[in-house]
Coordinates of N, CA and C in Angstrom, one line a residue:
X1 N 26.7 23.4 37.3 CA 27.3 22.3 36.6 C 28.7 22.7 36.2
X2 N 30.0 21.4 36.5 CA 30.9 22.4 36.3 C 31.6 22.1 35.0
X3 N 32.7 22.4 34.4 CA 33.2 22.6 33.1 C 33.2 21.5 32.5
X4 N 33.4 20.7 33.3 CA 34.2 18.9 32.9 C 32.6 18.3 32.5
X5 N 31.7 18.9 33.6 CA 30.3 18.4 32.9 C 29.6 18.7 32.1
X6 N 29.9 20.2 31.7 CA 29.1 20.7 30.3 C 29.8 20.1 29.3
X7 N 31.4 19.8 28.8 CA 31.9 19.4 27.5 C 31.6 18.1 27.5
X8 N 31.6 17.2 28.6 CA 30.7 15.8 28.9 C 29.4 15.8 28.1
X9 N 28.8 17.1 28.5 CA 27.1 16.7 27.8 C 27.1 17.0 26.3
X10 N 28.1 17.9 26.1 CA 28.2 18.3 24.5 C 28.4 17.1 23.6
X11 N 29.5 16.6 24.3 CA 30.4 15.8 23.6 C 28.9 14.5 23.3
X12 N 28.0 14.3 24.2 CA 27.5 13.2 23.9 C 26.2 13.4 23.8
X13 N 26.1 15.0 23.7 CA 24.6 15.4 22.5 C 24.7 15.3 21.1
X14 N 26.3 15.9 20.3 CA 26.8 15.7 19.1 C 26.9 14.4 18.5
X15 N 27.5 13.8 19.3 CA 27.1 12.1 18.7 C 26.3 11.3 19.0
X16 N 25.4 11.3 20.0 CA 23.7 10.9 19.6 C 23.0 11.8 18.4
X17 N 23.0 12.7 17.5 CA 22.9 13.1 17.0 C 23.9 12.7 15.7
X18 N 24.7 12.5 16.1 CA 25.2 11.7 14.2 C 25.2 10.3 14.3
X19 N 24.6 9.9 15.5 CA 24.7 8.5 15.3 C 23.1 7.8 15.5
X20 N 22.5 9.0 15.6 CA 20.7 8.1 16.2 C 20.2 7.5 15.0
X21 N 20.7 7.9 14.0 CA 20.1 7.2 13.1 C 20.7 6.0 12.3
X22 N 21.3 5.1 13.1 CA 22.1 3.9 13.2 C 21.7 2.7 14.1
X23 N 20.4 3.4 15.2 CA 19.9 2.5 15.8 C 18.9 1.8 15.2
X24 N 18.2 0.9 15.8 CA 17.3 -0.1 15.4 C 16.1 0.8 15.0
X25 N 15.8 0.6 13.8 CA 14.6 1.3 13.5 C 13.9 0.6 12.2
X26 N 12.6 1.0 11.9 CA 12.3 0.3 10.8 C 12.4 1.3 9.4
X27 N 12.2 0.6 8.8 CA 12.7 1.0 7.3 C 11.4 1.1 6.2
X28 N 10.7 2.3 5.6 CA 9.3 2.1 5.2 C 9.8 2.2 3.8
X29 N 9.3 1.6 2.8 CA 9.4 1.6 1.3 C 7.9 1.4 0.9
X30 N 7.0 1.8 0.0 CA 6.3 2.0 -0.7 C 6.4 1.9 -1.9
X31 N 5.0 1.4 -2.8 CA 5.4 1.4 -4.7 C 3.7 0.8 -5.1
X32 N 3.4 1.5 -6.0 CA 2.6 1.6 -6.9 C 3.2 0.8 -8.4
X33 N 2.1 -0.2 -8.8 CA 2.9 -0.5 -10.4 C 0.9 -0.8 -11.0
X34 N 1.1 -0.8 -12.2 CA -0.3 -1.4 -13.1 C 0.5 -2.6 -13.3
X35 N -0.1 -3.6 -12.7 CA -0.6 -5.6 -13.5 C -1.4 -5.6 -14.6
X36 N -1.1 -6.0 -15.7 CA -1.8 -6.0 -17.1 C -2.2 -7.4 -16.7
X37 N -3.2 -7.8 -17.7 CA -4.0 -9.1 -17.4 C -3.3 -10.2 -18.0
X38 N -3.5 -11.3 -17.3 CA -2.6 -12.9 -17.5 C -1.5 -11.9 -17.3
X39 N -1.0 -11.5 -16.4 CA 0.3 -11.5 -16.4 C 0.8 -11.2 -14.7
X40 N 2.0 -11.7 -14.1 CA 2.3 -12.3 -12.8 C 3.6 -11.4 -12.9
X41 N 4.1 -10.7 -11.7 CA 5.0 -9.8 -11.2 C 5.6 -10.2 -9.8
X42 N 7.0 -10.1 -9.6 CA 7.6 -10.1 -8.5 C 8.5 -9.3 -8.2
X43 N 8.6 -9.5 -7.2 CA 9.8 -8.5 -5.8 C 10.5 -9.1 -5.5
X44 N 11.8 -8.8 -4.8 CA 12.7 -9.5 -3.9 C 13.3 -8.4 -3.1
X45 N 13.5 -8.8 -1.8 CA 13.9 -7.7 -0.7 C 14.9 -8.6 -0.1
X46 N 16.2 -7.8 0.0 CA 17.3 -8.8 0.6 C 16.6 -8.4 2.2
X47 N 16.8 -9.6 2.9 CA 16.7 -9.7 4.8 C 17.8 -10.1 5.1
X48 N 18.1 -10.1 6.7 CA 19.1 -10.5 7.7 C 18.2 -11.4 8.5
X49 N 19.2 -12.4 9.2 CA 18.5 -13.1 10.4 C 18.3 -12.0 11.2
X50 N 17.1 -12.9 12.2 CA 16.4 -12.4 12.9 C 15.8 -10.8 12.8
X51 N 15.6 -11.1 11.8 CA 14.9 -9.2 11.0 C 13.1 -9.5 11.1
X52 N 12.7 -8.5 10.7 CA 11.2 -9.3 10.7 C 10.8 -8.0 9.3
X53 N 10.0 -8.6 8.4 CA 9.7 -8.3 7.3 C 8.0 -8.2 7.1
X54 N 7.3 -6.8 6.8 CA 5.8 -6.6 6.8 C 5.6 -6.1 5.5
X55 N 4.4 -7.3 5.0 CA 4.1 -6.3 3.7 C 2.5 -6.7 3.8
X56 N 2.4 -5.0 3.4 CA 0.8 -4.6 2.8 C 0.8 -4.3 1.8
X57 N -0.3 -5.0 1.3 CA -1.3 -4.7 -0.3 C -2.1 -4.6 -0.4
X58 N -2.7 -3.5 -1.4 CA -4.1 -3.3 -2.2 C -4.2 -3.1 -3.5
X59 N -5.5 -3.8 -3.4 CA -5.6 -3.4 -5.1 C -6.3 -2.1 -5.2
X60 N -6.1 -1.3 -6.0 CA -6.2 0.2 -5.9 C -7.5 0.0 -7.0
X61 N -7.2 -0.1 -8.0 CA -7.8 -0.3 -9.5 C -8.3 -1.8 -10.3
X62 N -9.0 -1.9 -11.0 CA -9.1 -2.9 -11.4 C -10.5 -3.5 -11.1
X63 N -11.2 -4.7 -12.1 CA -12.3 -5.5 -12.1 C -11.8 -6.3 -10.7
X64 N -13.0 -6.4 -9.8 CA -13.2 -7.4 -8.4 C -12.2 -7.2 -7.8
X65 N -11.1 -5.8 -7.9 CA -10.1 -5.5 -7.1 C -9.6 -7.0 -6.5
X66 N -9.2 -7.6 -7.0 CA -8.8 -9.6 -6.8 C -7.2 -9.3 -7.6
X67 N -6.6 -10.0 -6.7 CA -5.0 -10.0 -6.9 C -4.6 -11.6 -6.2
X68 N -3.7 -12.8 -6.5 CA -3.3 -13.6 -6.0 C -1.7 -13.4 -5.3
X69 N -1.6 -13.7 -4.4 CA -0.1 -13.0 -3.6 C 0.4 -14.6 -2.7
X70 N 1.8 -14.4 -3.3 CA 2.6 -15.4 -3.0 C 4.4 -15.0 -2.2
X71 N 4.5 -15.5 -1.3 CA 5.2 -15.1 -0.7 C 6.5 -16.4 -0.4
X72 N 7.8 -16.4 -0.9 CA 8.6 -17.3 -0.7 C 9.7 -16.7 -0.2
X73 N 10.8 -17.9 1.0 CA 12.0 -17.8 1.3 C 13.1 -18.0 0.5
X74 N 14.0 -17.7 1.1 CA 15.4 -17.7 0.3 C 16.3 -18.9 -0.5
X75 N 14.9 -19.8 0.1 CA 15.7 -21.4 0.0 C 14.4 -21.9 -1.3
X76 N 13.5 -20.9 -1.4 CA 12.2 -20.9 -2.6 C 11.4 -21.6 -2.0
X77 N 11.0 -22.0 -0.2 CA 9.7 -22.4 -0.1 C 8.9 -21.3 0.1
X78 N 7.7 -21.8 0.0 CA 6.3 -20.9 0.1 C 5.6 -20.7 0.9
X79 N 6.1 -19.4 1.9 CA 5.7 -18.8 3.2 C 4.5 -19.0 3.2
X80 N 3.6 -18.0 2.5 CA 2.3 -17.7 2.3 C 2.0 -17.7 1.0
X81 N 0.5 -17.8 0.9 CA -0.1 -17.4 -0.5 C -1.9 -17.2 -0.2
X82 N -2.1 -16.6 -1.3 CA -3.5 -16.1 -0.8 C -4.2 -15.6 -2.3
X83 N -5.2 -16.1 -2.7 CA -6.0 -15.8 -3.8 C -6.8 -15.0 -3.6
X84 N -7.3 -14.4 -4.9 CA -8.7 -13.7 -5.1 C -8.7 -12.7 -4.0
X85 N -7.2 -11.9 -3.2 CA -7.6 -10.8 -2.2 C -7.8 -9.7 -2.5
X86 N -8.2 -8.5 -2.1 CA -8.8 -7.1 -2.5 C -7.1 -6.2 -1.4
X87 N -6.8 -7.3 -0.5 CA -5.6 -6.4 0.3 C -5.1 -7.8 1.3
X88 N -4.5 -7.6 1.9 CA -3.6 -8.4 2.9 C -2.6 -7.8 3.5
X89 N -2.3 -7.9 5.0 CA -1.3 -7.9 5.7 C -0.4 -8.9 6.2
X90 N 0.9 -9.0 6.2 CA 1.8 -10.3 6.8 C 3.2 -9.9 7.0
X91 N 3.2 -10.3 8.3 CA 4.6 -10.0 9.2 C 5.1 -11.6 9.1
X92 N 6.6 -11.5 9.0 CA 7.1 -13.0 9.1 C 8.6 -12.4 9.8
X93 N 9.2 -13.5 10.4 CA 10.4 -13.6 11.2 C 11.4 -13.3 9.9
X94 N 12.9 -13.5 9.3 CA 13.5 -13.4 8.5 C 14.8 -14.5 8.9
X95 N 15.5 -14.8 7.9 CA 16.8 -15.6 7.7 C 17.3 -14.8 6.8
X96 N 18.9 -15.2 7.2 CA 19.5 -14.1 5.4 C 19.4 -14.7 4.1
X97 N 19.0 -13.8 3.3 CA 19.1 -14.1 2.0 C 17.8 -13.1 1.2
X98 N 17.7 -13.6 -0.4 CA 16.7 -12.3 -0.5 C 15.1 -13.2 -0.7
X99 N 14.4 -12.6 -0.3 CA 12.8 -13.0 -0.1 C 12.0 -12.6 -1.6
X100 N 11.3 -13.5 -2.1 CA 10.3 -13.1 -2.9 C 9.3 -13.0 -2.7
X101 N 8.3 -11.8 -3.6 CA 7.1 -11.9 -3.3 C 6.1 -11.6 -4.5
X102 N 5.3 -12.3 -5.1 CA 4.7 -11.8 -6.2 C 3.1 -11.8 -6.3
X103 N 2.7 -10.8 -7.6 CA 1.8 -10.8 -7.7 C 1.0 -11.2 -9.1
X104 N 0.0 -12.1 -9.0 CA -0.5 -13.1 -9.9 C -1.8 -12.7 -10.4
X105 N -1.7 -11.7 -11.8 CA -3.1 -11.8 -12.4 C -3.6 -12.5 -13.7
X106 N -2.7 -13.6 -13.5 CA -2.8 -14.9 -14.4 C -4.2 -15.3 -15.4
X107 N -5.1 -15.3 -13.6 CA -6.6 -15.3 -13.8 C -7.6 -14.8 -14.5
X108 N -6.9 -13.6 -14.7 CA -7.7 -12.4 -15.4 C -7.1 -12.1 -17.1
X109 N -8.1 -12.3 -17.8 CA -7.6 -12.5 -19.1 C -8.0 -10.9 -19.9
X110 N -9.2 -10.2 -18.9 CA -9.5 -8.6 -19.9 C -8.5 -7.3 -18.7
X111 N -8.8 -7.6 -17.2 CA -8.5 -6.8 -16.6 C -7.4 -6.4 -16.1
X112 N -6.5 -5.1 -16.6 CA -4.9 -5.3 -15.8 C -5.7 -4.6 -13.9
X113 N -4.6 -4.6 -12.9 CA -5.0 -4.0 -11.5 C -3.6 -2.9 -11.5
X114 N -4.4 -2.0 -10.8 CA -3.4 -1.2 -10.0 C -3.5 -2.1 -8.5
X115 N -1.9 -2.0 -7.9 CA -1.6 -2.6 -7.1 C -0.5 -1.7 -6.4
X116 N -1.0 -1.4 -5.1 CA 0.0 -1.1 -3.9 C 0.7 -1.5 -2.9
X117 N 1.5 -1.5 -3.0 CA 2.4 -2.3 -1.4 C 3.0 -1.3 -1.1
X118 N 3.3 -2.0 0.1 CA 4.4 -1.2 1.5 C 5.1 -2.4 2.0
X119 N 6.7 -1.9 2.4 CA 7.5 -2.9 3.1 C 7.9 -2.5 4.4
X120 N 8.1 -2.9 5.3 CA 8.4 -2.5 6.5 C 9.6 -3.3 7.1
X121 N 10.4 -3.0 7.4 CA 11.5 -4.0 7.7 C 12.1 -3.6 8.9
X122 N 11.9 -4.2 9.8 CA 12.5 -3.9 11.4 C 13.7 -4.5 11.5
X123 N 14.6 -4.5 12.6 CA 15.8 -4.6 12.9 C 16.5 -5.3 11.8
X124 N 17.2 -4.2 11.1 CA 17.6 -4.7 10.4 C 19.6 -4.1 10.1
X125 N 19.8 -4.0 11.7 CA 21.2 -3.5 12.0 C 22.0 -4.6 11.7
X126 N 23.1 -4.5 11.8 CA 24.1 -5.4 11.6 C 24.3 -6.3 13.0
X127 N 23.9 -5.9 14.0 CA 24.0 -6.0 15.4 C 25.3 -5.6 16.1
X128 N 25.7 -4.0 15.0 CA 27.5 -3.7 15.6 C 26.7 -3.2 17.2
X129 N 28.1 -2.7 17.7 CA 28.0 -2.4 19.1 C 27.9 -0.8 18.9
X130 N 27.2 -0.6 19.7 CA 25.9 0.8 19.7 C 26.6 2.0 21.0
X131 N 27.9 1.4 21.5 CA 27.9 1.7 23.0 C 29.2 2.3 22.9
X132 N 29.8 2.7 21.4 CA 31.0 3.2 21.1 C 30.8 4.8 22.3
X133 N 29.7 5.5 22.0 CA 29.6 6.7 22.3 C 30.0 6.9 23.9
X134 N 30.0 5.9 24.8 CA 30.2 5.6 25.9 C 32.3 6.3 26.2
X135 N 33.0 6.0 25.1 CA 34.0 6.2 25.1 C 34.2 7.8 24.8
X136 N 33.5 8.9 24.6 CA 33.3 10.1 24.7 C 32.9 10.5 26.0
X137 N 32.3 9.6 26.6 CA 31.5 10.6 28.5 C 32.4 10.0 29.6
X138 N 32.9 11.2 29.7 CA 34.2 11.2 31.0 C 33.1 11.9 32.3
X139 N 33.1 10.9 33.4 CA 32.5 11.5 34.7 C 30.9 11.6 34.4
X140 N 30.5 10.4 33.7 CA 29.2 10.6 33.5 C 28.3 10.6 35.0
X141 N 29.2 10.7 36.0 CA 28.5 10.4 37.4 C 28.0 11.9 38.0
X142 N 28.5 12.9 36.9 CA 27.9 14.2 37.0 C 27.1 14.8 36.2
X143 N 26.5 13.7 35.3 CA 25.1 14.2 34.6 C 24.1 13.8 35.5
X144 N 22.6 14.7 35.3 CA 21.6 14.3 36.2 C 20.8 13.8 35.6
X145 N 21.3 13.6 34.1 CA 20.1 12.8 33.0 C 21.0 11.6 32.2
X146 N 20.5 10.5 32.5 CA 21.3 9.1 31.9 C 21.2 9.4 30.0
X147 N 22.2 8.9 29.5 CA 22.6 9.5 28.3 C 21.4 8.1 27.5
X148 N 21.4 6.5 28.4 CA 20.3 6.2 27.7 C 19.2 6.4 27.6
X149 N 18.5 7.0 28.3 CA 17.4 8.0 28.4 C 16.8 8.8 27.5
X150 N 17.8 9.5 26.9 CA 17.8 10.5 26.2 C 17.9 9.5 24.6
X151 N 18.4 8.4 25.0 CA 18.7 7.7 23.1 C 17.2 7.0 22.9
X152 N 17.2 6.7 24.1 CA 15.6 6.0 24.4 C 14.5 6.5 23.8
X153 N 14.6 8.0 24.7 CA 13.4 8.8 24.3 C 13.5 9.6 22.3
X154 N 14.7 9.6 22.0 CA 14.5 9.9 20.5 C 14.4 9.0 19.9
X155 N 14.8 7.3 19.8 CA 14.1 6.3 19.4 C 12.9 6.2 19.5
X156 N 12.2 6.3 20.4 CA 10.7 6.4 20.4 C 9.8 7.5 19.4
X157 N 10.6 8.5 19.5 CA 9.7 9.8 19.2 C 9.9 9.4 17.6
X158 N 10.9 9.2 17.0 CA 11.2 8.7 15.9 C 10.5 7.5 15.3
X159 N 10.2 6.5 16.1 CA 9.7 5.3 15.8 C 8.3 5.9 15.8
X160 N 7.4 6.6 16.5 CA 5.8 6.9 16.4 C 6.0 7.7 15.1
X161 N 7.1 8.8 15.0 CA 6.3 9.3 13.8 C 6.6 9.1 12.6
X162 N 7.5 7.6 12.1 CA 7.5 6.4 11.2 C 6.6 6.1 11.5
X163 N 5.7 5.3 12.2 CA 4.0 4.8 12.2 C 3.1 6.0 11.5
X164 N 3.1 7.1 11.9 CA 2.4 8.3 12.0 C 2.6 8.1 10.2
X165 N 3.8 7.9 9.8 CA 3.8 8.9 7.8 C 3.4 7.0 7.2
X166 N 3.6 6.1 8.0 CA 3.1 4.7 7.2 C 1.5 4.8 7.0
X167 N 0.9 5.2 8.3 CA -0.6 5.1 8.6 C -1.3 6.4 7.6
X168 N -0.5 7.6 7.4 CA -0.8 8.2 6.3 C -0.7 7.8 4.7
X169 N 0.2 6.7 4.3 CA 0.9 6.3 3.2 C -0.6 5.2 3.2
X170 N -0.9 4.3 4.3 CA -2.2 3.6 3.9 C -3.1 4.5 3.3
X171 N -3.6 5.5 4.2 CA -5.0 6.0 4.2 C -5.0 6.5 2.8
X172 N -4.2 7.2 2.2 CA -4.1 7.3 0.4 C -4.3 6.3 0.2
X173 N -3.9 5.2 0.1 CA -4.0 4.2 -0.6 C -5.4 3.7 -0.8
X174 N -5.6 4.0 0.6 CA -7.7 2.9 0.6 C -8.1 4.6 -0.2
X175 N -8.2 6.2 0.2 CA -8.5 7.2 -0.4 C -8.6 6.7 -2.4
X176 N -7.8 6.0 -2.5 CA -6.9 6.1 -3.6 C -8.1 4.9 -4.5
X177 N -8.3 4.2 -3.9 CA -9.1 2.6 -3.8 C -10.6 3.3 -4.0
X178 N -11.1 3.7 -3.2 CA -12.2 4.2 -3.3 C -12.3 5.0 -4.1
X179 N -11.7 6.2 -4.7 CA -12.1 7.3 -5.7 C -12.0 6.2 -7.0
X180 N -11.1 5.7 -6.8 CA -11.6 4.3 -8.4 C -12.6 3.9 -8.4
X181 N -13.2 3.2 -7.0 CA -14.8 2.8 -7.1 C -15.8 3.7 -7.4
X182 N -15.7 5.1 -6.9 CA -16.7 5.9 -7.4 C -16.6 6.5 -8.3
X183 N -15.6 6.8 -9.5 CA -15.6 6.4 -10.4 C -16.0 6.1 -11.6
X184 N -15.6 4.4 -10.8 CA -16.3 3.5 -11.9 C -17.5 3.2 -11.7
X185 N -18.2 3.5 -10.7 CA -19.4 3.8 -10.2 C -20.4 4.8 -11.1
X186 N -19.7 5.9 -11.0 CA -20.6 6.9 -11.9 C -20.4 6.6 -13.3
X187 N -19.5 6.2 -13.7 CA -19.3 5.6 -15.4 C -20.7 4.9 -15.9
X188 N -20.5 3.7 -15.0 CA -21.6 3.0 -15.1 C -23.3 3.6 -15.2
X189 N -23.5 4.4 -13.9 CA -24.5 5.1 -14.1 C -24.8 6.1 -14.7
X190 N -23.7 6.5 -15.5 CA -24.1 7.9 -16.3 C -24.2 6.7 -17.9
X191 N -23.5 5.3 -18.1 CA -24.0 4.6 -19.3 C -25.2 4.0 -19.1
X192 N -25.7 3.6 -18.3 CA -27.0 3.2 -17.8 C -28.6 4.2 -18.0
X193 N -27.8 5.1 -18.0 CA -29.3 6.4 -17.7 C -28.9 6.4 -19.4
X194 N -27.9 6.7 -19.9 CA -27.9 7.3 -21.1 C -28.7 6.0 -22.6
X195 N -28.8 4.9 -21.9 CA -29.6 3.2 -22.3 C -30.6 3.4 -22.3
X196 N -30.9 3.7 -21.0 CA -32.5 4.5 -20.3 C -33.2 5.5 -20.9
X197 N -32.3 6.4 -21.5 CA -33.0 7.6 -21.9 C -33.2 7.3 -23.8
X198 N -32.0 6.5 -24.0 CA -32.4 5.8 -25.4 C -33.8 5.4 -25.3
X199 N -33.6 3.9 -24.9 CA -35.1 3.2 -24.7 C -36.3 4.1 -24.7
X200 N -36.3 4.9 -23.4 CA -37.7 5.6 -23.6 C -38.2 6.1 -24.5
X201 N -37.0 7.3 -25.7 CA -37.3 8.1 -26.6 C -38.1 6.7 -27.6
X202 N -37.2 5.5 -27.8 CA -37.7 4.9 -29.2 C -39.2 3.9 -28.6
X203 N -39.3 4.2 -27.3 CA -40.7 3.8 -27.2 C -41.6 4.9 -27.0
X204 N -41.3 5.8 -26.9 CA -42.4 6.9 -26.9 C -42.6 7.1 -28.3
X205 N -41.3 7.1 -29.4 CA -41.9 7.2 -31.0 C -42.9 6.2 -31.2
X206 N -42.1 4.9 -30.9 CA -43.3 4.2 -31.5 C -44.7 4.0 -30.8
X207 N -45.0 4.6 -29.7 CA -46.6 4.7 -29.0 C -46.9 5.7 -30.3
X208 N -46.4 6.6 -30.7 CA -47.1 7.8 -30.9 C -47.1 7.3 -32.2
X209 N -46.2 6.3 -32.9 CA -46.4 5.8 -34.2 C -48.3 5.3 -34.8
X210 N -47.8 4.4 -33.4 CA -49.2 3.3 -33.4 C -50.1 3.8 -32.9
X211 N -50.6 5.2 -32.5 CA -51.7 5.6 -32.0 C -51.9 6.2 -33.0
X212 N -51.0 6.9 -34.0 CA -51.5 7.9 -35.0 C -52.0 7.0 -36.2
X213 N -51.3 5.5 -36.3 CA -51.8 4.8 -37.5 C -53.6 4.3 -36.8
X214 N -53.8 4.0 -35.9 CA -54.7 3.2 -35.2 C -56.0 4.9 -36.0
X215 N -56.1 5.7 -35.2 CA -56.6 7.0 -36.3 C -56.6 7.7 -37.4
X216 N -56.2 6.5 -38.2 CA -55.8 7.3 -39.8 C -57.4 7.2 -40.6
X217 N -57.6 7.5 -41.3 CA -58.3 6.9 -42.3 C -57.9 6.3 -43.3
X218 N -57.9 4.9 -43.3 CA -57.5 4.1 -44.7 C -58.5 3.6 -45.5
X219 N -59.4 4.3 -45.3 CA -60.5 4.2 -46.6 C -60.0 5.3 -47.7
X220 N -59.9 4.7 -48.9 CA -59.4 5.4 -50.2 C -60.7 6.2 -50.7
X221 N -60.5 7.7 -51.1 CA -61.8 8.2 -51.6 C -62.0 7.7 -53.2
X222 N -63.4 7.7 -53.2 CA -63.6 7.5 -54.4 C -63.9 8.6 -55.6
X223 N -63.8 8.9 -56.6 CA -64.2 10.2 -57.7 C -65.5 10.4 -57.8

């Protein structure tokens, strides 16, 4: 390879490299909050047209893990909504402006919830032009590897292992969901046995009450 094509590959390994992370990619945000009871919480996430916007929820904590979720556009109509869920997923297209999304435990007058979301927000570039780096590669007719190729293959590798740390960010979450149920699970059963173990003691006194009176002698002696 000769001189003119090694400073060629340099020049356009260095700025794929300070620029890969300016391409289209998605964006993960995560959040944990406690919902106290009768009481209703919202979000807003600024979008761009033609963006596309994903959000997941669970209820982590809480009686009947039940959360109501409302989802409105920028102009305040009401994308989605959904009662009494334990979790939900929803992808929607985007327009500009900022999106709300809230969460309603209006319903519940003793129980607050722990509640988890995740936001995922895809193309959410400005749609500048990507192809400045083009103006760095002189005689690209003497590379044997296309420079989009190479932008290709790091957008990918990058984009799987954003899936890879989201799909771990779930699995805590339901981890997270379940150790509350068992839990509240053993709570229960350790006040239940401890009811149980009452009960029996105050009926085994009183068997032993009324077997001992049943053989008394209540005939009074006389002098």
């Amino acid at each position: 390879m000769g001189k003119a094509a090694l400073i060629t590959l340099l020049l356009a390994a260095v700025y794929t490299v300070q620029r890969c992370g300016s391409f289209s990619q998605s964006v993960d945000n995560d959040f944990t909050f406690t919902l106290p009871a009768g009481r209703k919480e919202c979000f807003f996430q600024t979008m761009k047209k033609d963006a596309t916007l994903e959000i997941e929820y669970q209820v982590l904590d809480g009686a009947s893990l039940d959360i109501d979720f409302y989802l409105f556009s920028p102009n305040g109509d009401l994308v989605l909504s959904e009662e009494r869920q334990s979790d939900g997923v929803h992808t929607v297209e985007t327009v500009d402006g900022d999106y709300e999304f809230c969460f309603d435990n209006t319903f519940s007058r003793i129980s607050e919830k722990v509640i988890f979301f995740e936001l995922i927000l895809d193309h959410m570039n400005d749609g500048e032009e990507q192809e400045d780096w083009k103006n760095y590669v002189i005689g690209t007719d003497l590379l044997d590897m296309k420079l989009e190729d190479i932008l290709e293959t790091i957008n990918s590798v990058k984009a799987r292992l954003g899936k890879s740390l989201q799909i771990q960010t779930l699995l805590k979450a339901f981890e997270a969901r379940d150790r509350n149920i068992q839990e509240s699970n053993y709570d229960r059963v350790n006040f239940w046995s401890m009811v149980n173990l009452v009960v029996m003691v105050v009926v085994c006194v009183t068997q032993v009450y009324l077997l001992k009176s049943l053989f008394e002698d209540k005939r009074k002696s006389r002098p």
